[in-house]
PDB file of C-alpha atoms and ligand atoms in Angstrom:
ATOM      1  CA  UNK E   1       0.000   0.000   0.000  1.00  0.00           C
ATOM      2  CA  UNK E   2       1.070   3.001  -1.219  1.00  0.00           C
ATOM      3  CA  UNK E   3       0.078   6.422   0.450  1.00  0.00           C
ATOM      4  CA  UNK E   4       0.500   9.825  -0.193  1.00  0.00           C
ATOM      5  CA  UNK E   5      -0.877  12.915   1.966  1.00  0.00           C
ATOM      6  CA  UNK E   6      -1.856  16.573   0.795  1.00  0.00           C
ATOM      7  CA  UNK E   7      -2.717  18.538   3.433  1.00  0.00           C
ATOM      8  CA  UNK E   8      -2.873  22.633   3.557  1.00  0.00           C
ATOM      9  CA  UNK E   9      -1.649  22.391   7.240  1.00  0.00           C
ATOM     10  CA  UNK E  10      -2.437  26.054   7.796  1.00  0.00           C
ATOM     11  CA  UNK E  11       1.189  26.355   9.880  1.00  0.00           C
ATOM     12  CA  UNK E  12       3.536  23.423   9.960  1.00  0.00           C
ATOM     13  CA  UNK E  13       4.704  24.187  13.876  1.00  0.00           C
ATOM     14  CA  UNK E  14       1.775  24.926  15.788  1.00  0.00           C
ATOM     15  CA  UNK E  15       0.124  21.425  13.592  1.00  0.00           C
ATOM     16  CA  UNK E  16       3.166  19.214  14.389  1.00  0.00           C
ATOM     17  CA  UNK E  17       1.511  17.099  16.784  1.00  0.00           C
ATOM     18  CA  UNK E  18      -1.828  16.413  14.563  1.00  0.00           C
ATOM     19  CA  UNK E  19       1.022  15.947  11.533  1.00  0.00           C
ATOM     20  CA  UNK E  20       2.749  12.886  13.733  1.00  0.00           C
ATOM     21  CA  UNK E  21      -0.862  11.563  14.465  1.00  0.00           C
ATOM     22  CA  UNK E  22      -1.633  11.785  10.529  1.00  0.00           C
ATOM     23  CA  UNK E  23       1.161  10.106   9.744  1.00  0.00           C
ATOM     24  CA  UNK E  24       1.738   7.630  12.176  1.00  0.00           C
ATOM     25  CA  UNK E  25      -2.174   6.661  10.712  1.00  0.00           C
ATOM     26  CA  UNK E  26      -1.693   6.208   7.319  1.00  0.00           C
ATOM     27  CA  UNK E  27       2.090   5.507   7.207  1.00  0.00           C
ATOM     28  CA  UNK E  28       2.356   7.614   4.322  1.00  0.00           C
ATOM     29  CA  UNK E  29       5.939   7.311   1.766  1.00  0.00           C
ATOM     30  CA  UNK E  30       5.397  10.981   1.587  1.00  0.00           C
ATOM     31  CA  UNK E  31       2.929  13.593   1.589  1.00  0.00           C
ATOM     32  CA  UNK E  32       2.637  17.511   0.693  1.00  0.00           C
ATOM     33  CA  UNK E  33       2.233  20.388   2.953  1.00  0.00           C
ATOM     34  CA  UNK E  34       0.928  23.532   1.814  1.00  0.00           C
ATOM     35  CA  UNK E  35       0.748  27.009   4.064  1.00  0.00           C
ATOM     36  CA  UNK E  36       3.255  25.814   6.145  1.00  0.00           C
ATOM     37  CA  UNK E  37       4.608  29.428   7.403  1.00  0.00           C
ATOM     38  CA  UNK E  38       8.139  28.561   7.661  1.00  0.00           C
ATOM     39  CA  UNK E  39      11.102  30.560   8.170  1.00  0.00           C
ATOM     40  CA  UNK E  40      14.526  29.138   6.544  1.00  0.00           C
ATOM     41  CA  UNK E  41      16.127  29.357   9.721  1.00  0.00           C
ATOM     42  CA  UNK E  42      13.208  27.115  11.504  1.00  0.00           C
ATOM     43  CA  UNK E  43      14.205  24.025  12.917  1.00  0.00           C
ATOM     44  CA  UNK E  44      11.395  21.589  12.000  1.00  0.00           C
ATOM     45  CA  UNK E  45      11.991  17.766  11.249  1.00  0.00           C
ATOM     46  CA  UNK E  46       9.971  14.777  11.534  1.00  0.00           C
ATOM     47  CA  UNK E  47      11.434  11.194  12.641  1.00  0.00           C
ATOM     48  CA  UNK E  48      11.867   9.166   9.491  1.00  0.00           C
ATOM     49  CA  UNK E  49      10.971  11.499   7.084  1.00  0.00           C
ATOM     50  CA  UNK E  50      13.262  14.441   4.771  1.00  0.00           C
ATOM     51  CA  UNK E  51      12.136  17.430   4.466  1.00  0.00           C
ATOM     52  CA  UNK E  52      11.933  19.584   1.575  1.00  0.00           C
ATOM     53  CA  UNK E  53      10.617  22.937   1.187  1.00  0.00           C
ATOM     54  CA  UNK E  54      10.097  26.285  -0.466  1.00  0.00           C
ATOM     55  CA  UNK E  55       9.673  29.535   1.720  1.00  0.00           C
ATOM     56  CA  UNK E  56       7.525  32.780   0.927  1.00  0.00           C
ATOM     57  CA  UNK E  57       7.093  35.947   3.038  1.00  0.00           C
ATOM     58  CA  UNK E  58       4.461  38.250   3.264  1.00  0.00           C
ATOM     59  CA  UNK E  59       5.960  41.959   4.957  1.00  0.00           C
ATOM     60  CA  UNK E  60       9.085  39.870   6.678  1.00  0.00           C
ATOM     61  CA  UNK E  61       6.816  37.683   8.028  1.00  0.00           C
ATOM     62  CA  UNK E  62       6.394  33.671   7.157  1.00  0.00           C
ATOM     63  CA  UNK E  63       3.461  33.129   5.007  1.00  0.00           C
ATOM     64  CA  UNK E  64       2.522  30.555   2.364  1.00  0.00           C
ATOM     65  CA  UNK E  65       5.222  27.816   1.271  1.00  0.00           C
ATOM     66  CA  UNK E  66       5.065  24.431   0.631  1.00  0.00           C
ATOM     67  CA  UNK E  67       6.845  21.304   1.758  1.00  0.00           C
ATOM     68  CA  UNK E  68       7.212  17.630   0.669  1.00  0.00           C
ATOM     69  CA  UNK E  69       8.275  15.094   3.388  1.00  0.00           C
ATOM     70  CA  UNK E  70       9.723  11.811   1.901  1.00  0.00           C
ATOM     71  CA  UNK E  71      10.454   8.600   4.344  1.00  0.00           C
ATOM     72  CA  UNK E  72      13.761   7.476   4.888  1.00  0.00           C
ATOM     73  CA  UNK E  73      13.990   4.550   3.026  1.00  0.00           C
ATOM     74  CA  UNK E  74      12.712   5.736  -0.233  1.00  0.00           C
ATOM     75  CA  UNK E  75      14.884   6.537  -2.778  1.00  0.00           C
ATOM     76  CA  UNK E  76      14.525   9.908  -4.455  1.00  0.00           C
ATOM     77  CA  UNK E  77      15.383  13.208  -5.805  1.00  0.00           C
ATOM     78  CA  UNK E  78      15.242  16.726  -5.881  1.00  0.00           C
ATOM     79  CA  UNK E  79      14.046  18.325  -9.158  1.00  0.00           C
ATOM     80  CA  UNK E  80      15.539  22.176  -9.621  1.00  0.00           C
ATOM     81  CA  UNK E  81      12.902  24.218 -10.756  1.00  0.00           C
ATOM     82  CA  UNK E  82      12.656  27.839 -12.029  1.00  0.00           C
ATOM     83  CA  UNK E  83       9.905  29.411 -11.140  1.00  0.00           C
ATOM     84  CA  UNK E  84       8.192  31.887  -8.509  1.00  0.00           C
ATOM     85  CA  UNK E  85       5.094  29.951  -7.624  1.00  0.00           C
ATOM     86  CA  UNK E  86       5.505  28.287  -4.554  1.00  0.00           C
ATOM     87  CA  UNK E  87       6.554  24.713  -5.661  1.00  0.00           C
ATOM     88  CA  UNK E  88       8.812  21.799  -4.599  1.00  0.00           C
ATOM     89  CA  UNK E  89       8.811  19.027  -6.098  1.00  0.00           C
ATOM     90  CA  UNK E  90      10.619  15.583  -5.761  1.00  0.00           C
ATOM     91  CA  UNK E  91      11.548  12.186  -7.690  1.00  0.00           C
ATOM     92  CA  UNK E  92      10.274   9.006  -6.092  1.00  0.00           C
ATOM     93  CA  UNK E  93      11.527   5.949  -6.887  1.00  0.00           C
ATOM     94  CA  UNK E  94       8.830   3.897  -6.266  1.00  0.00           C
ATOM     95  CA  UNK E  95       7.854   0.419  -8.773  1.00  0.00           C
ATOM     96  CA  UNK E  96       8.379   3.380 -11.150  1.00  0.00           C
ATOM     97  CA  UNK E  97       9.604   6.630 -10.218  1.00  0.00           C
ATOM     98  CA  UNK E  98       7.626   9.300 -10.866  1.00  0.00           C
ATOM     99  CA  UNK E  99       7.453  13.145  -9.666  1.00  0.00           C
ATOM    100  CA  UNK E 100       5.563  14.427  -7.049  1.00  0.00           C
ATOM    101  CA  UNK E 101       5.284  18.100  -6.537  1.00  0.00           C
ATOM    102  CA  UNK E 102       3.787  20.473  -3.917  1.00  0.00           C
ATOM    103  CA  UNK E 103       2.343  23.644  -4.629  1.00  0.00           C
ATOM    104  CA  UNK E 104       0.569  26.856  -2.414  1.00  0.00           C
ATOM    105  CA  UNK E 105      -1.038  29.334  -4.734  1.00  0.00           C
ATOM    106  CA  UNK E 106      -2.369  31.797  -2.015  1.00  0.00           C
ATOM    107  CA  UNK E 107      -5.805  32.642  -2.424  1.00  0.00           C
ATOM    108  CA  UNK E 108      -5.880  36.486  -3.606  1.00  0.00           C
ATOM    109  CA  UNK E 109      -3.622  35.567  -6.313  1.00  0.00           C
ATOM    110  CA  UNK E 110      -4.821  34.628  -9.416  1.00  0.00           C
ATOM    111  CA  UNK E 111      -4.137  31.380 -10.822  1.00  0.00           C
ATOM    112  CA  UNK E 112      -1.903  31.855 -13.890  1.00  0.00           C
ATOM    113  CA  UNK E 113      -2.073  29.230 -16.381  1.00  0.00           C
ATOM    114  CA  UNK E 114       1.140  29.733 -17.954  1.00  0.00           C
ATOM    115  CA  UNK E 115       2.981  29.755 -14.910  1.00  0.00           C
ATOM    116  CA  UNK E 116       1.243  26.997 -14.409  1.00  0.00           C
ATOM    117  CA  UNK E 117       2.109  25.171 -17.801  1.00  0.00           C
ATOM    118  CA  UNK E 118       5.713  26.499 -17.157  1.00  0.00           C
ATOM    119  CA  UNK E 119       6.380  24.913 -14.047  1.00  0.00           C
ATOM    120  CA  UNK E 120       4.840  21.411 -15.194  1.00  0.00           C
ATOM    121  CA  UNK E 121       6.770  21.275 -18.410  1.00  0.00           C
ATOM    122  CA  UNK E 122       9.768  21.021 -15.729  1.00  0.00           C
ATOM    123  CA  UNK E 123       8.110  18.197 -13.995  1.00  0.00           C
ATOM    124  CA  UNK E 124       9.210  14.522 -15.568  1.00  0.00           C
ATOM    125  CA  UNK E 125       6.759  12.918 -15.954  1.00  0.00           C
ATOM    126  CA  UNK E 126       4.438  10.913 -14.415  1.00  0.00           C
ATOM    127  CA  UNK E 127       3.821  13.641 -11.967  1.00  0.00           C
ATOM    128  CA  UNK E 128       1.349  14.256  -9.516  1.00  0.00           C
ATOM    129  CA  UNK E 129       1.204  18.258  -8.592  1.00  0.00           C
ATOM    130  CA  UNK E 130      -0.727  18.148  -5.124  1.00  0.00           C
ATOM    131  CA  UNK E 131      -1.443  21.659  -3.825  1.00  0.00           C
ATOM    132  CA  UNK E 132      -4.042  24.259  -2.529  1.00  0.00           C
ATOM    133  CA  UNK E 133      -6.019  25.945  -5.058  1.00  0.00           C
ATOM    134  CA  UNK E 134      -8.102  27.525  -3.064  1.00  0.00           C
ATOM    135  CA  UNK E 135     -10.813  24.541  -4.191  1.00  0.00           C
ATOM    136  CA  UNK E 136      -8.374  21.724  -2.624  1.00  0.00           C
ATOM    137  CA  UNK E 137      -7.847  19.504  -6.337  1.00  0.00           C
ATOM    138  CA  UNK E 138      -5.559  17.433  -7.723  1.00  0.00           C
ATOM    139  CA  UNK E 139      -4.077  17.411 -10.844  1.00  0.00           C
ATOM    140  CA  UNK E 140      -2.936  13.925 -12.564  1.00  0.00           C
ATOM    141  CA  UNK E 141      -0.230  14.559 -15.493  1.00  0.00           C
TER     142      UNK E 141
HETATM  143  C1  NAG N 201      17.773  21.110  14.966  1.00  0.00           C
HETATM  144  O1  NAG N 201      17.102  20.129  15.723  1.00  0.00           O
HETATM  145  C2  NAG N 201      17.809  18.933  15.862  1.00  0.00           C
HETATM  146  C3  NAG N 201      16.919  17.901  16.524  1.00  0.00           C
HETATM  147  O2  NAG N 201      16.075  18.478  17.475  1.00  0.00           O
HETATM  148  C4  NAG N 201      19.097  19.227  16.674  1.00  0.00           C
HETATM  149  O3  NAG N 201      19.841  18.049  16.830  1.00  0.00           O
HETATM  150  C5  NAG N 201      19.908  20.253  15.901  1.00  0.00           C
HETATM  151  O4  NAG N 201      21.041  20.612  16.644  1.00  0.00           O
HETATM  152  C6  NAG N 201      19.086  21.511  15.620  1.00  0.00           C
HETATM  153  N1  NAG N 201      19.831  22.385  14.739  1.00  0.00           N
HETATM  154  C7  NAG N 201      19.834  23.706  14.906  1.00  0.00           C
HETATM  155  C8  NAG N 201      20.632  24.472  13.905  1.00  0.00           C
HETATM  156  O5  NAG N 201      19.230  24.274  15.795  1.00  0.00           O
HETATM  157  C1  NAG N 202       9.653  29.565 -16.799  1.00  0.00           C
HETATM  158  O1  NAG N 202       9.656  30.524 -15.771  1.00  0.00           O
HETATM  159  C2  NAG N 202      10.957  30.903 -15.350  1.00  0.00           C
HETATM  160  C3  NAG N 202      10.835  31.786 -14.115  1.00  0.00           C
HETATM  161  O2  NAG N 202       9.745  32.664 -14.171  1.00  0.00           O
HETATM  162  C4  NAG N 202      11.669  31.575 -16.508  1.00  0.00           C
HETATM  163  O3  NAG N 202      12.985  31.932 -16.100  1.00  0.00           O
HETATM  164  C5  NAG N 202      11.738  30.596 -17.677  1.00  0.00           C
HETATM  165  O4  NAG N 202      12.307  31.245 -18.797  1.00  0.00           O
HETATM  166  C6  NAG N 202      10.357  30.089 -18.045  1.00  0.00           C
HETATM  167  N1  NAG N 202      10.498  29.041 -19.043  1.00  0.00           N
HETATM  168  C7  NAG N 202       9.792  29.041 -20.158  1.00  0.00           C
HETATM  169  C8  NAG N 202      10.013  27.864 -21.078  1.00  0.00           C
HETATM  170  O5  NAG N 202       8.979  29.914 -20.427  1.00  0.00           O
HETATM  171  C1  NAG N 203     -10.959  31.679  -3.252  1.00  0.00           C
HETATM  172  O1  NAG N 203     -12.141  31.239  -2.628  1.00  0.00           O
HETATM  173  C2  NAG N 203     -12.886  32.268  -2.026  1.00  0.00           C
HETATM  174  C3  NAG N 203     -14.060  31.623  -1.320  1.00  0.00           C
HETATM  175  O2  NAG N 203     -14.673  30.675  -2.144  1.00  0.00           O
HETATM  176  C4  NAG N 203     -13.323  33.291  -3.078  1.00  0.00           C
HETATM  177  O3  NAG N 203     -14.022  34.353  -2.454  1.00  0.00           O
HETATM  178  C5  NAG N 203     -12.096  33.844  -3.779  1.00  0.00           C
HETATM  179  O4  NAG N 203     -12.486  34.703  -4.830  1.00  0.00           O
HETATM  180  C6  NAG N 203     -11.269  32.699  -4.351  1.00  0.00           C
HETATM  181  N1  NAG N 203     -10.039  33.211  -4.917  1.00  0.00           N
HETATM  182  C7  NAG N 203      -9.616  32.874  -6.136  1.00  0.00           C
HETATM  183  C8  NAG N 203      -8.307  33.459  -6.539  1.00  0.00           C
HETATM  184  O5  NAG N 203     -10.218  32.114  -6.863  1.00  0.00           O
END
C-alpha cells in the first residue's frame, strides 16, 4: 500500500503534533504540505521522514510555502525548478519513479495558467502536482 498525503496544514509548527498523528495513521511514503509558514532558519523535522521545502514571506513575516516530506527509506530526488510559484517538487523511486510536486497558490492571487504550464513542463513525468487551489484539487499529469 502506497500512500500519499496533501494537506494545507495552515502552519507546519503549531500542527506538528496532529502531523505525527496523521502520519503515524496512514504511514504515508510521503505527503505535501501547503501554508506551512516557515522561516529558513526554523528548525522543523519529523522522525523518518526528509524534508523539503520552499519559503515565501508576506511583509518579513512567514506566510505561504510548501513542503514535501519523503520517508527514509525511499529513494529519491530533488528536481531544480525555475519558477516563482511556490513549488517543490521531488523524484520518487517507487515500482516506477515518478514526480511528485507540492504547490501553495495563495488565495488572492490569481491562478496563472502559464505559470502553471511552465512549471509542469519542468516536472518529468508521471507527476502528480498536489497543492491548494483555493478549491483543494488534484491534478494527474
Ligand atoms: C535542529 O534540531 C535537531 C533535533 O532536534 C538538533 O539536533 C539540531 O542541533 C538543531 N539544529 C539547529 C541548527 O538548531
Ligand atoms: C519559466 O519561468 C521561469 C521563471 O519565471 C523563466 O525563467 C523561464 O524562462 C520560463 N520558461 C519558459 C520555457 O517559459
Ligand atoms: C478563493 O475562494 C474564495 C471563497 O470561495 C473566493 O471568495 C475567492 O475569490 C477565491 N479566490 C480565487 C483566486 O479564486
Amino acid at each position: 500500500m502506497t500512500n500519499i498525503i496533501q494537506w494545507n496544514c495552515r502552519g507546519l509548527k503549531i500542527n506538528l503534533l496532529e502531523l505525527t498523528l496523521l502520519v503515524q495513521s496512514f504511514l504515508p511514503i510521503a505527503f505535501c504540505l501547503q501554508e506551512t509558514h516557515l522561516k529558513e532558519s526554523d528548525n522543523v523535522s519529523l522522525k523518518g521522514y526528509n524534508m523539503y521545502s520552499t519559503f515565501s514571506k508576506v511583509d518579513e513575516r512567514a506566510a505561504g510555502g510548501s513542503s514535501i516530506f519523503v520517508k527514509d527509506n525511499v529513494i529519491h530526488s530533488t528536481v531544480q525548478l525555475t519558477t516563482d510559484l511556490q513549488a517543490v517538487a521531488i523524484r520518487l523511486s517507487l515500482d516506477k519513479t515518478i514526480t511528485l510536486c507540492s504547490i501553495y497558490i495563495p488565495p488572492n492571487s490569481i491562478i496563472d495558467k502559464a505559470k502553471l504550464k511552465n512549471l509542469t513542463d519542468q516536472l518529468p513525468s508521471p507527476f502528480i502536482l498536489m497543492g491548494d487551489f483555493n478549491a483543494s484539487q488534484s491534478i494527474m499529469g
